[in-house]
JSON list of C-alpha atoms in Angstrom, two decimals:
[
{"chain": "A", "resi": 1, "resn": "UNK", "atom": "CA", "xyz": [7.50, 6.49, -11.95]},
{"chain": "A", "resi": 2, "resn": "UNK", "atom": "CA", "xyz": [4.22, 5.40, -10.53]},
{"chain": "A", "resi": 3, "resn": "UNK", "atom": "CA", "xyz": [1.93, 8.02, -8.73]},
{"chain": "A", "resi": 4, "resn": "UNK", "atom": "CA", "xyz": [-2.05, 7.87, -8.47]},
{"chain": "A", "resi": 5, "resn": "UNK", "atom": "CA", "xyz": [-3.11, 11.09, -6.82]},
{"chain": "A", "resi": 6, "resn": "UNK", "atom": "CA", "xyz": [-6.37, 12.64, -8.66]},
{"chain": "A", "resi": 7, "resn": "UNK", "atom": "CA", "xyz": [-9.27, 13.58, -7.10]},
{"chain": "A", "resi": 8, "resn": "UNK", "atom": "CA", "xyz": [-7.93, 13.51, -3.59]},
{"chain": "A", "resi": 9, "resn": "UNK", "atom": "CA", "xyz": [-8.44, 15.64, -0.97]},
{"chain": "A", "resi": 10, "resn": "UNK", "atom": "CA", "xyz": [-5.66, 18.39, -0.20]},
{"chain": "A", "resi": 11, "resn": "UNK", "atom": "CA", "xyz": [-4.40, 19.76, 2.74]},
{"chain": "A", "resi": 12, "resn": "UNK", "atom": "CA", "xyz": [-1.65, 22.90, 2.14]},
{"chain": "A", "resi": 13, "resn": "UNK", "atom": "CA", "xyz": [0.31, 23.82, 4.40]},
{"chain": "A", "resi": 14, "resn": "UNK", "atom": "CA", "xyz": [2.87, 26.36, 5.37]},
{"chain": "A", "resi": 15, "resn": "UNK", "atom": "CA", "xyz": [6.21, 25.07, 5.86]},
{"chain": "A", "resi": 16, "resn": "UNK", "atom": "CA", "xyz": [7.40, 25.01, 9.56]},
{"chain": "A", "resi": 17, "resn": "UNK", "atom": "CA", "xyz": [3.70, 24.08, 10.74]},
{"chain": "A", "resi": 18, "resn": "UNK", "atom": "CA", "xyz": [2.28, 21.29, 11.98]},
{"chain": "A", "resi": 19, "resn": "UNK", "atom": "CA", "xyz": [-0.12, 19.15, 9.64]},
{"chain": "A", "resi": 20, "resn": "UNK", "atom": "CA", "xyz": [-2.94, 17.23, 10.91]},
{"chain": "A", "resi": 21, "resn": "UNK", "atom": "CA", "xyz": [-3.93, 14.30, 8.66]},
{"chain": "A", "resi": 22, "resn": "UNK", "atom": "CA", "xyz": [-7.26, 12.78, 9.42]},
{"chain": "A", "resi": 23, "resn": "UNK", "atom": "CA", "xyz": [-8.60, 8.85, 8.92]},
{"chain": "A", "resi": 24, "resn": "UNK", "atom": "CA", "xyz": [-11.61, 7.41, 9.21]},
{"chain": "A", "resi": 25, "resn": "UNK", "atom": "CA", "xyz": [-12.08, 3.66, 9.15]},
{"chain": "A", "resi": 26, "resn": "UNK", "atom": "CA", "xyz": [-14.98, 1.33, 8.76]},
{"chain": "A", "resi": 27, "resn": "UNK", "atom": "CA", "xyz": [-13.81, -1.67, 10.73]},
{"chain": "A", "resi": 28, "resn": "UNK", "atom": "CA", "xyz": [-14.99, -1.56, 14.61]},
{"chain": "A", "resi": 29, "resn": "UNK", "atom": "CA", "xyz": [-12.94, -4.97, 14.83]},
{"chain": "A", "resi": 30, "resn": "UNK", "atom": "CA", "xyz": [-9.47, -3.84, 13.19]},
{"chain": "A", "resi": 31, "resn": "UNK", "atom": "CA", "xyz": [-7.15, -3.87, 15.58]},
{"chain": "A", "resi": 32, "resn": "UNK", "atom": "CA", "xyz": [-4.28, -2.82, 13.60]},
{"chain": "A", "resi": 33, "resn": "UNK", "atom": "CA", "xyz": [-3.51, 0.27, 11.48]},
{"chain": "A", "resi": 34, "resn": "UNK", "atom": "CA", "xyz": [-0.53, 1.79, 9.27]},
{"chain": "A", "resi": 35, "resn": "UNK", "atom": "CA", "xyz": [0.27, 4.83, 7.71]},
{"chain": "A", "resi": 36, "resn": "UNK", "atom": "CA", "xyz": [2.05, 5.67, 4.73]},
{"chain": "A", "resi": 37, "resn": "UNK", "atom": "CA", "xyz": [3.43, 8.26, 2.35]},
{"chain": "A", "resi": 38, "resn": "UNK", "atom": "CA", "xyz": [3.64, 8.00, -1.47]},
{"chain": "A", "resi": 39, "resn": "UNK", "atom": "CA", "xyz": [5.25, 10.61, -2.95]},
{"chain": "A", "resi": 40, "resn": "UNK", "atom": "CA", "xyz": [4.85, 11.34, -7.27]},
{"chain": "A", "resi": 41, "resn": "UNK", "atom": "CA", "xyz": [5.94, 8.35, -8.85]},
{"chain": "A", "resi": 42, "resn": "UNK", "atom": "CA", "xyz": [7.00, 5.95, -5.85]},
{"chain": "A", "resi": 43, "resn": "UNK", "atom": "CA", "xyz": [5.43, 2.99, -4.05]},
{"chain": "A", "resi": 44, "resn": "UNK", "atom": "CA", "xyz": [3.93, 3.24, -0.60]},
{"chain": "A", "resi": 45, "resn": "UNK", "atom": "CA", "xyz": [6.85, 4.22, 1.89]},
{"chain": "A", "resi": 46, "resn": "UNK", "atom": "CA", "xyz": [5.76, 3.08, 5.58]},
{"chain": "A", "resi": 47, "resn": "UNK", "atom": "CA", "xyz": [5.26, 6.09, 8.43]},
{"chain": "A", "resi": 48, "resn": "UNK", "atom": "CA", "xyz": [4.33, 4.74, 11.09]},
{"chain": "A", "resi": 49, "resn": "UNK", "atom": "CA", "xyz": [1.42, 1.83, 13.11]},
{"chain": "A", "resi": 50, "resn": "UNK", "atom": "CA", "xyz": [-0.76, 2.10, 15.96]},
{"chain": "A", "resi": 51, "resn": "UNK", "atom": "CA", "xyz": [-2.25, -1.54, 17.45]},
{"chain": "A", "resi": 52, "resn": "UNK", "atom": "CA", "xyz": [-5.64, -1.09, 18.52]},
{"chain": "A", "resi": 53, "resn": "UNK", "atom": "CA", "xyz": [-4.54, -1.22, 23.02]},
{"chain": "A", "resi": 54, "resn": "UNK", "atom": "CA", "xyz": [-2.89, 2.02, 22.34]},
{"chain": "A", "resi": 55, "resn": "UNK", "atom": "CA", "xyz": [-4.17, 5.64, 21.78]},
{"chain": "A", "resi": 56, "resn": "UNK", "atom": "CA", "xyz": [-1.39, 7.47, 20.65]},
{"chain": "A", "resi": 57, "resn": "UNK", "atom": "CA", "xyz": [2.24, 6.77, 19.53]},
{"chain": "A", "resi": 58, "resn": "UNK", "atom": "CA", "xyz": [5.43, 9.11, 18.89]},
{"chain": "A", "resi": 59, "resn": "UNK", "atom": "CA", "xyz": [8.01, 8.39, 15.88]},
{"chain": "A", "resi": 60, "resn": "UNK", "atom": "CA", "xyz": [10.46, 10.86, 14.91]},
{"chain": "A", "resi": 61, "resn": "UNK", "atom": "CA", "xyz": [8.57, 14.18, 13.69]},
{"chain": "A", "resi": 62, "resn": "UNK", "atom": "CA", "xyz": [5.19, 12.18, 13.68]},
{"chain": "A", "resi": 63, "resn": "UNK", "atom": "CA", "xyz": [2.67, 10.90, 16.35]},
{"chain": "A", "resi": 64, "resn": "UNK", "atom": "CA", "xyz": [-0.20, 8.88, 15.39]},
{"chain": "A", "resi": 65, "resn": "UNK", "atom": "CA", "xyz": [-3.71, 9.40, 17.66]},
{"chain": "A", "resi": 66, "resn": "UNK", "atom": "CA", "xyz": [-6.49, 6.45, 17.54]},
{"chain": "A", "resi": 67, "resn": "UNK", "atom": "CA", "xyz": [-9.82, 6.86, 18.75]},
{"chain": "A", "resi": 68, "resn": "UNK", "atom": "CA", "xyz": [-11.61, 4.19, 18.98]},
{"chain": "A", "resi": 69, "resn": "UNK", "atom": "CA", "xyz": [-14.86, 5.27, 20.12]},
{"chain": "A", "resi": 70, "resn": "UNK", "atom": "CA", "xyz": [-15.60, 7.13, 16.74]},
{"chain": "A", "resi": 71, "resn": "UNK", "atom": "CA", "xyz": [-13.47, 5.21, 14.93]},
{"chain": "A", "resi": 72, "resn": "UNK", "atom": "CA", "xyz": [-10.63, 7.73, 13.70]},
{"chain": "A", "resi": 73, "resn": "UNK", "atom": "CA", "xyz": [-7.18, 7.90, 13.12]},
{"chain": "A", "resi": 74, "resn": "UNK", "atom": "CA", "xyz": [-4.59, 10.78, 12.84]},
{"chain": "A", "resi": 75, "resn": "UNK", "atom": "CA", "xyz": [-1.65, 11.66, 11.81]},
{"chain": "A", "resi": 76, "resn": "UNK", "atom": "CA", "xyz": [0.29, 14.57, 13.30]},
{"chain": "A", "resi": 77, "resn": "UNK", "atom": "CA", "xyz": [3.60, 16.11, 11.49]},
{"chain": "A", "resi": 78, "resn": "UNK", "atom": "CA", "xyz": [5.59, 18.65, 13.67]},
{"chain": "A", "resi": 79, "resn": "UNK", "atom": "CA", "xyz": [7.59, 21.34, 11.32]},
{"chain": "A", "resi": 80, "resn": "UNK", "atom": "CA", "xyz": [6.42, 20.29, 7.99]},
{"chain": "A", "resi": 81, "resn": "UNK", "atom": "CA", "xyz": [9.09, 20.54, 5.19]},
{"chain": "A", "resi": 82, "resn": "UNK", "atom": "CA", "xyz": [8.70, 20.18, 2.02]},
{"chain": "A", "resi": 83, "resn": "UNK", "atom": "CA", "xyz": [10.27, 17.12, 1.76]},
{"chain": "A", "resi": 84, "resn": "UNK", "atom": "CA", "xyz": [6.62, 15.95, 3.51]},
{"chain": "A", "resi": 85, "resn": "UNK", "atom": "CA", "xyz": [4.59, 16.79, 0.36]},
{"chain": "A", "resi": 86, "resn": "UNK", "atom": "CA", "xyz": [3.22, 13.64, -1.28]},
{"chain": "A", "resi": 87, "resn": "UNK", "atom": "CA", "xyz": [0.15, 11.79, -0.87]},
{"chain": "A", "resi": 88, "resn": "UNK", "atom": "CA", "xyz": [-0.20, 10.19, 3.12]},
{"chain": "A", "resi": 89, "resn": "UNK", "atom": "CA", "xyz": [-3.07, 6.91, 3.76]},
{"chain": "A", "resi": 90, "resn": "UNK", "atom": "CA", "xyz": [-4.20, 5.28, 6.85]},
{"chain": "A", "resi": 91, "resn": "UNK", "atom": "CA", "xyz": [-4.41, 0.94, 6.72]},
{"chain": "A", "resi": 92, "resn": "UNK", "atom": "CA", "xyz": [-6.52, -1.32, 8.88]},
{"chain": "A", "resi": 93, "resn": "UNK", "atom": "CA", "xyz": [-6.32, -4.29, 9.19]},
{"chain": "A", "resi": 94, "resn": "UNK", "atom": "CA", "xyz": [-8.89, -6.52, 10.37]},
{"chain": "A", "resi": 95, "resn": "UNK", "atom": "CA", "xyz": [-10.54, -9.83, 9.94]},
{"chain": "A", "resi": 96, "resn": "UNK", "atom": "CA", "xyz": [-8.07, -12.51, 9.03]},
{"chain": "A", "resi": 97, "resn": "UNK", "atom": "CA", "xyz": [-4.50, -12.40, 8.53]},
{"chain": "A", "resi": 98, "resn": "UNK", "atom": "CA", "xyz": [-2.71, -9.67, 6.49]},
{"chain": "A", "resi": 99, "resn": "UNK", "atom": "CA", "xyz": [-5.54, -8.35, 4.36]},
{"chain": "A", "resi": 100, "resn": "UNK", "atom": "CA", "xyz": [-5.63, -4.79, 4.71]},
{"chain": "A", "resi": 101, "resn": "UNK", "atom": "CA", "xyz": [-8.55, -1.77, 3.87]},
{"chain": "A", "resi": 102, "resn": "UNK", "atom": "CA", "xyz": [-6.48, 1.07, 2.64]},
{"chain": "A", "resi": 103, "resn": "UNK", "atom": "CA", "xyz": [-7.80, 4.64, 2.08]},
{"chain": "A", "resi": 104, "resn": "UNK", "atom": "CA", "xyz": [-7.80, 6.49, -1.00]},
{"chain": "A", "resi": 105, "resn": "UNK", "atom": "CA", "xyz": [-5.25, 9.22, 0.99]},
{"chain": "A", "resi": 106, "resn": "UNK", "atom": "CA", "xyz": [-4.83, 12.91, 1.26]},
{"chain": "A", "resi": 107, "resn": "UNK", "atom": "CA", "xyz": [-2.93, 15.30, -1.00]},
{"chain": "A", "resi": 108, "resn": "UNK", "atom": "CA", "xyz": [-0.67, 17.61, 1.81]},
{"chain": "A", "resi": 109, "resn": "UNK", "atom": "CA", "xyz": [0.94, 19.95, -0.06]},
{"chain": "A", "resi": 110, "resn": "UNK", "atom": "CA", "xyz": [3.70, 22.50, 1.61]},
{"chain": "A", "resi": 111, "resn": "UNK", "atom": "CA", "xyz": [4.21, 26.12, 0.60]},
{"chain": "A", "resi": 112, "resn": "UNK", "atom": "CA", "xyz": [7.12, 27.97, 1.62]},
{"chain": "B", "resi": 1, "resn": "UNK", "atom": "CA", "xyz": [11.95, 0.26, -1.31]},
{"chain": "B", "resi": 2, "resn": "UNK", "atom": "CA", "xyz": [13.20, -2.47, 0.53]},
{"chain": "B", "resi": 3, "resn": "UNK", "atom": "CA", "xyz": [14.81, -4.75, -2.12]},
{"chain": "B", "resi": 4, "resn": "UNK", "atom": "CA", "xyz": [11.77, -4.88, -4.16]},
{"chain": "B", "resi": 5, "resn": "UNK", "atom": "CA", "xyz": [11.83, -4.18, -8.24]},
{"chain": "B", "resi": 6, "resn": "UNK", "atom": "CA", "xyz": [9.04, -4.68, -10.65]},
{"chain": "B", "resi": 7, "resn": "UNK", "atom": "CA", "xyz": [8.65, -5.37, -13.80]},
{"chain": "B", "resi": 8, "resn": "UNK", "atom": "CA", "xyz": [8.20, -3.64, -17.09]},
{"chain": "B", "resi": 9, "resn": "UNK", "atom": "CA", "xyz": [7.83, -0.11, -14.77]},
{"chain": "B", "resi": 10, "resn": "UNK", "atom": "CA", "xyz": [5.54, 0.92, -17.85]},
{"chain": "B", "resi": 11, "resn": "UNK", "atom": "CA", "xyz": [3.48, -1.21, -20.03]},
{"chain": "B", "resi": 12, "resn": "UNK", "atom": "CA", "xyz": [0.79, -0.71, -23.14]},
{"chain": "B", "resi": 13, "resn": "UNK", "atom": "CA", "xyz": [-1.03, -3.35, -24.67]},
{"chain": "B", "resi": 14, "resn": "UNK", "atom": "CA", "xyz": [-4.09, -4.14, -26.72]},
{"chain": "B", "resi": 15, "resn": "UNK", "atom": "CA", "xyz": [-7.22, -5.58, -24.88]},
{"chain": "B", "resi": 16, "resn": "UNK", "atom": "CA", "xyz": [-7.63, -8.87, -25.07]},
{"chain": "B", "resi": 17, "resn": "UNK", "atom": "CA", "xyz": [-3.61, -9.74, -24.71]},
{"chain": "B", "resi": 18, "resn": "UNK", "atom": "CA", "xyz": [-2.08, -11.49, -22.24]},
{"chain": "B", "resi": 19, "resn": "UNK", "atom": "CA", "xyz": [-0.13, -9.79, -19.96]},
{"chain": "B", "resi": 20, "resn": "UNK", "atom": "CA", "xyz": [2.59, -10.46, -16.80]},
{"chain": "B", "resi": 21, "resn": "UNK", "atom": "CA", "xyz": [3.62, -8.33, -14.78]},
{"chain": "B", "resi": 22, "resn": "UNK", "atom": "CA", "xyz": [6.92, -9.65, -12.28]},
{"chain": "B", "resi": 23, "resn": "UNK", "atom": "CA", "xyz": [7.75, -8.66, -8.63]},
{"chain": "B", "resi": 24, "resn": "UNK", "atom": "CA", "xyz": [11.14, -9.49, -7.16]},
{"chain": "B", "resi": 25, "resn": "UNK", "atom": "CA", "xyz": [12.76, -8.75, -3.78]},
{"chain": "B", "resi": 26, "resn": "UNK", "atom": "CA", "xyz": [15.90, -9.71, -2.29]},
{"chain": "B", "resi": 27, "resn": "UNK", "atom": "CA", "xyz": [14.66, -9.32, 1.04]},
{"chain": "B", "resi": 28, "resn": "UNK", "atom": "CA", "xyz": [13.62, -12.98, 1.64]},
{"chain": "B", "resi": 29, "resn": "UNK", "atom": "CA", "xyz": [10.15, -11.73, 2.93]},
{"chain": "B", "resi": 30, "resn": "UNK", "atom": "CA", "xyz": [8.08, -14.80, 2.97]},
{"chain": "B", "resi": 31, "resn": "UNK", "atom": "CA", "xyz": [4.59, -13.32, 2.24]},
{"chain": "B", "resi": 32, "resn": "UNK", "atom": "CA", "xyz": [4.55, -11.12, -0.54]},
{"chain": "B", "resi": 33, "resn": "UNK", "atom": "CA", "xyz": [1.46, -9.30, -2.53]},
{"chain": "B", "resi": 34, "resn": "UNK", "atom": "CA", "xyz": [-0.21, -8.03, -5.88]},
{"chain": "B", "resi": 35, "resn": "UNK", "atom": "CA", "xyz": [-2.03, -4.48, -5.47]},
{"chain": "B", "resi": 36, "resn": "UNK", "atom": "CA", "xyz": [-4.18, -2.31, -7.98]},
{"chain": "B", "resi": 37, "resn": "UNK", "atom": "CA", "xyz": [-4.62, 1.57, -7.27]},
{"chain": "B", "resi": 38, "resn": "UNK", "atom": "CA", "xyz": [-6.64, 3.82, -8.83]},
{"chain": "B", "resi": 39, "resn": "UNK", "atom": "CA", "xyz": [-7.88, 7.44, -8.79]},
{"chain": "B", "resi": 40, "resn": "UNK", "atom": "CA", "xyz": [-10.27, 8.08, -5.83]},
{"chain": "B", "resi": 41, "resn": "UNK", "atom": "CA", "xyz": [-9.73, 4.87, -4.67]},
{"chain": "B", "resi": 42, "resn": "UNK", "atom": "CA", "xyz": [-6.85, 2.91, -1.65]},
{"chain": "B", "resi": 43, "resn": "UNK", "atom": "CA", "xyz": [-5.43, 0.40, -2.68]},
{"chain": "B", "resi": 44, "resn": "UNK", "atom": "CA", "xyz": [-6.82, -2.62, -3.09]},
{"chain": "B", "resi": 45, "resn": "UNK", "atom": "CA", "xyz": [-5.68, -6.18, -3.19]},
{"chain": "B", "resi": 46, "resn": "UNK", "atom": "CA", "xyz": [-5.42, -8.38, -6.28]},
{"chain": "B", "resi": 47, "resn": "UNK", "atom": "CA", "xyz": [-3.67, -11.69, -4.61]},
{"chain": "B", "resi": 48, "resn": "UNK", "atom": "CA", "xyz": [-1.29, -12.80, -1.84]},
{"chain": "B", "resi": 49, "resn": "UNK", "atom": "CA", "xyz": [1.32, -15.56, -1.26]},
{"chain": "B", "resi": 50, "resn": "UNK", "atom": "CA", "xyz": [1.92, -16.88, 2.28]},
{"chain": "B", "resi": 51, "resn": "UNK", "atom": "CA", "xyz": [4.78, -19.12, 0.89]},
{"chain": "B", "resi": 52, "resn": "UNK", "atom": "CA", "xyz": [6.07, -20.45, -2.00]},
{"chain": "B", "resi": 53, "resn": "UNK", "atom": "CA", "xyz": [3.48, -22.11, -4.13]},
{"chain": "B", "resi": 54, "resn": "UNK", "atom": "CA", "xyz": [0.96, -20.68, -2.01]},
{"chain": "B", "resi": 55, "resn": "UNK", "atom": "CA", "xyz": [-1.57, -18.27, -3.05]},
{"chain": "B", "resi": 56, "resn": "UNK", "atom": "CA", "xyz": [-4.68, -16.88, -1.76]},
{"chain": "B", "resi": 57, "resn": "UNK", "atom": "CA", "xyz": [-6.95, -14.48, -3.72]},
{"chain": "B", "resi": 58, "resn": "UNK", "atom": "CA", "xyz": [-8.03, -10.98, -2.77]},
{"chain": "B", "resi": 59, "resn": "UNK", "atom": "CA", "xyz": [-10.93, -8.70, -3.48]},
{"chain": "B", "resi": 60, "resn": "UNK", "atom": "CA", "xyz": [-10.55, -7.70, -6.77]},
{"chain": "B", "resi": 61, "resn": "UNK", "atom": "CA", "xyz": [-8.93, -10.96, -7.96]},
{"chain": "B", "resi": 62, "resn": "UNK", "atom": "CA", "xyz": [-11.08, -11.72, -11.40]},
{"chain": "B", "resi": 63, "resn": "UNK", "atom": "CA", "xyz": [-9.22, -11.59, -14.45]},
{"chain": "B", "resi": 64, "resn": "UNK", "atom": "CA", "xyz": [-5.76, -12.38, -12.78]},
{"chain": "B", "resi": 65, "resn": "UNK", "atom": "CA", "xyz": [-3.69, -14.56, -11.58]},
{"chain": "B", "resi": 66, "resn": "UNK", "atom": "CA", "xyz": [-0.55, -15.42, -9.97]},
{"chain": "B", "resi": 67, "resn": "UNK", "atom": "CA", "xyz": [2.11, -17.49, -9.47]},
{"chain": "B", "resi": 68, "resn": "UNK", "atom": "CA", "xyz": [4.70, -17.76, -7.14]},
{"chain": "B", "resi": 69, "resn": "UNK", "atom": "CA", "xyz": [7.83, -20.57, -7.79]},
{"chain": "B", "resi": 70, "resn": "UNK", "atom": "CA", "xyz": [10.49, -19.18, -6.09]},
{"chain": "B", "resi": 71, "resn": "UNK", "atom": "CA", "xyz": [10.77, -16.80, -2.69]},
{"chain": "B", "resi": 72, "resn": "UNK", "atom": "CA", "xyz": [11.58, -14.07, -4.97]},
{"chain": "B", "resi": 73, "resn": "UNK", "atom": "CA", "xyz": [9.96, -14.20, -7.33]},
{"chain": "B", "resi": 74, "resn": "UNK", "atom": "CA", "xyz": [5.68, -13.12, -7.59]},
{"chain": "B", "resi": 75, "resn": "UNK", "atom": "CA", "xyz": [4.20, -12.60, -10.83]},
{"chain": "B", "resi": 76, "resn": "UNK", "atom": "CA", "xyz": [1.23, -11.26, -12.00]},
{"chain": "B", "resi": 77, "resn": "UNK", "atom": "CA", "xyz": [-1.10, -12.76, -15.35]},
{"chain": "B", "resi": 78, "resn": "UNK", "atom": "CA", "xyz": [-3.84, -10.92, -17.05]},
{"chain": "B", "resi": 79, "resn": "UNK", "atom": "CA", "xyz": [-5.46, -13.50, -18.98]},
{"chain": "B", "resi": 80, "resn": "UNK", "atom": "CA", "xyz": [-7.06, -11.44, -21.38]},
{"chain": "B", "resi": 81, "resn": "UNK", "atom": "CA", "xyz": [-6.64, -7.57, -20.74]},
{"chain": "B", "resi": 82, "resn": "UNK", "atom": "CA", "xyz": [-9.19, -5.72, -20.69]},
{"chain": "B", "resi": 83, "resn": "UNK", "atom": "CA", "xyz": [-9.56, -1.34, -20.31]},
{"chain": "B", "resi": 84, "resn": "UNK", "atom": "CA", "xyz": [-10.65, -1.82, -16.87]},
{"chain": "B", "resi": 85, "resn": "UNK", "atom": "CA", "xyz": [-6.91, -3.18, -15.94]},
{"chain": "B", "resi": 86, "resn": "UNK", "atom": "CA", "xyz": [-5.50, -0.79, -16.30]},
{"chain": "B", "resi": 87, "resn": "UNK", "atom": "CA", "xyz": [-4.41, 0.45, -13.96]},
{"chain": "B", "resi": 88, "resn": "UNK", "atom": "CA", "xyz": [-0.58, 0.63, -11.36]},
{"chain": "B", "resi": 89, "resn": "UNK", "atom": "CA", "xyz": [0.07, -2.31, -9.95]},
{"chain": "B", "resi": 90, "resn": "UNK", "atom": "CA", "xyz": [2.36, -2.67, -6.72]},
{"chain": "B", "resi": 91, "resn": "UNK", "atom": "CA", "xyz": [3.94, -5.17, -5.24]},
{"chain": "B", "resi": 92, "resn": "UNK", "atom": "CA", "xyz": [4.76, -5.65, -1.26]},
{"chain": "B", "resi": 93, "resn": "UNK", "atom": "CA", "xyz": [6.17, -8.35, 0.89]},
{"chain": "B", "resi": 94, "resn": "UNK", "atom": "CA", "xyz": [6.26, -8.45, 4.51]},
{"chain": "B", "resi": 95, "resn": "UNK", "atom": "CA", "xyz": [8.31, -10.37, 6.84]},
{"chain": "B", "resi": 96, "resn": "UNK", "atom": "CA", "xyz": [6.17, -13.51, 9.29]},
{"chain": "B", "resi": 97, "resn": "UNK", "atom": "CA", "xyz": [5.44, -13.32, 12.60]},
{"chain": "B", "resi": 98, "resn": "UNK", "atom": "CA", "xyz": [3.05, -12.06, 14.80]},
{"chain": "B", "resi": 99, "resn": "UNK", "atom": "CA", "xyz": [3.85, -8.06, 15.17]},
{"chain": "B", "resi": 100, "resn": "UNK", "atom": "CA", "xyz": [5.62, -7.85, 12.08]},
{"chain": "B", "resi": 101, "resn": "UNK", "atom": "CA", "xyz": [2.58, -6.75, 9.84]},
{"chain": "B", "resi": 102, "resn": "UNK", "atom": "CA", "xyz": [4.43, -4.24, 8.10]},
{"chain": "B", "resi": 103, "resn": "UNK", "atom": "CA", "xyz": [4.16, -4.55, 3.88]},
{"chain": "B", "resi": 104, "resn": "UNK", "atom": "CA", "xyz": [7.46, -3.25, 1.74]},
{"chain": "B", "resi": 105, "resn": "UNK", "atom": "CA", "xyz": [5.91, -1.47, -1.42]},
{"chain": "B", "resi": 106, "resn": "UNK", "atom": "CA", "xyz": [7.93, -1.58, -5.01]},
{"chain": "B", "resi": 107, "resn": "UNK", "atom": "CA", "xyz": [7.68, 1.29, -7.57]},
{"chain": "B", "resi": 108, "resn": "UNK", "atom": "CA", "xyz": [4.91, 0.38, -9.20]},
{"chain": "B", "resi": 109, "resn": "UNK", "atom": "CA", "xyz": [4.13, -0.44, -12.90]},
{"chain": "B", "resi": 110, "resn": "UNK", "atom": "CA", "xyz": [1.71, 1.75, -15.18]},
{"chain": "B", "resi": 111, "resn": "UNK", "atom": "CA", "xyz": [-0.25, -0.71, -17.20]},
{"chain": "B", "resi": 112, "resn": "UNK", "atom": "CA", "xyz": [-2.76, 0.87, -19.55]},
{"chain": "B", "resi": 113, "resn": "UNK", "atom": "CA", "xyz": [-5.17, -1.34, -21.64]},
{"chain": "B", "resi": 114, "resn": "UNK", "atom": "CA", "xyz": [-5.78, 0.26, -24.97]}
]
């Protein structure tokens, strides 16, 4: 399979705890943000998105928070499970249509 | 993977040879993208397409070309492969529409240039 997970910051989380993954974005004009999950050997998978006119959005077990003042995005995963072990990265869209900037990601390791 | 396949999944090639990677989608999505993913870097856009025969360059397009003769297929060609093009390549697609920016990714192709 295909995966790129070398040299990434790692977040170790105990099963059942909440996880918080952070992302600093660069473009103050970015108007749309996505969190992706990438499991080993697979392509990135959409988790949740948020537009710049919102500061919070909730999905199933996940919440994204957007702080435009400090250009910071976070992903909260409730009751982390072993299946949540993966690389998580954020993407911001700014400028012309469809061109996202992707972060390098954070490796989340869930321990029993 | 939203009906996106990539071929080959793995390829080893020699410096200076041409290489073509194929992306095939069954979602009838208008937009298609090629990215590369390298250790310590986020996904970087190589080329994208906004319709049949309509393509444009991304941020790392040098040494790459693309073609899209059918909605479902998007080809990425390395005209003369170099070791710096060793990477994992991902294809992605998205629907047209103001609210529909989500991109669906294929499983990736690991390319090694020796």
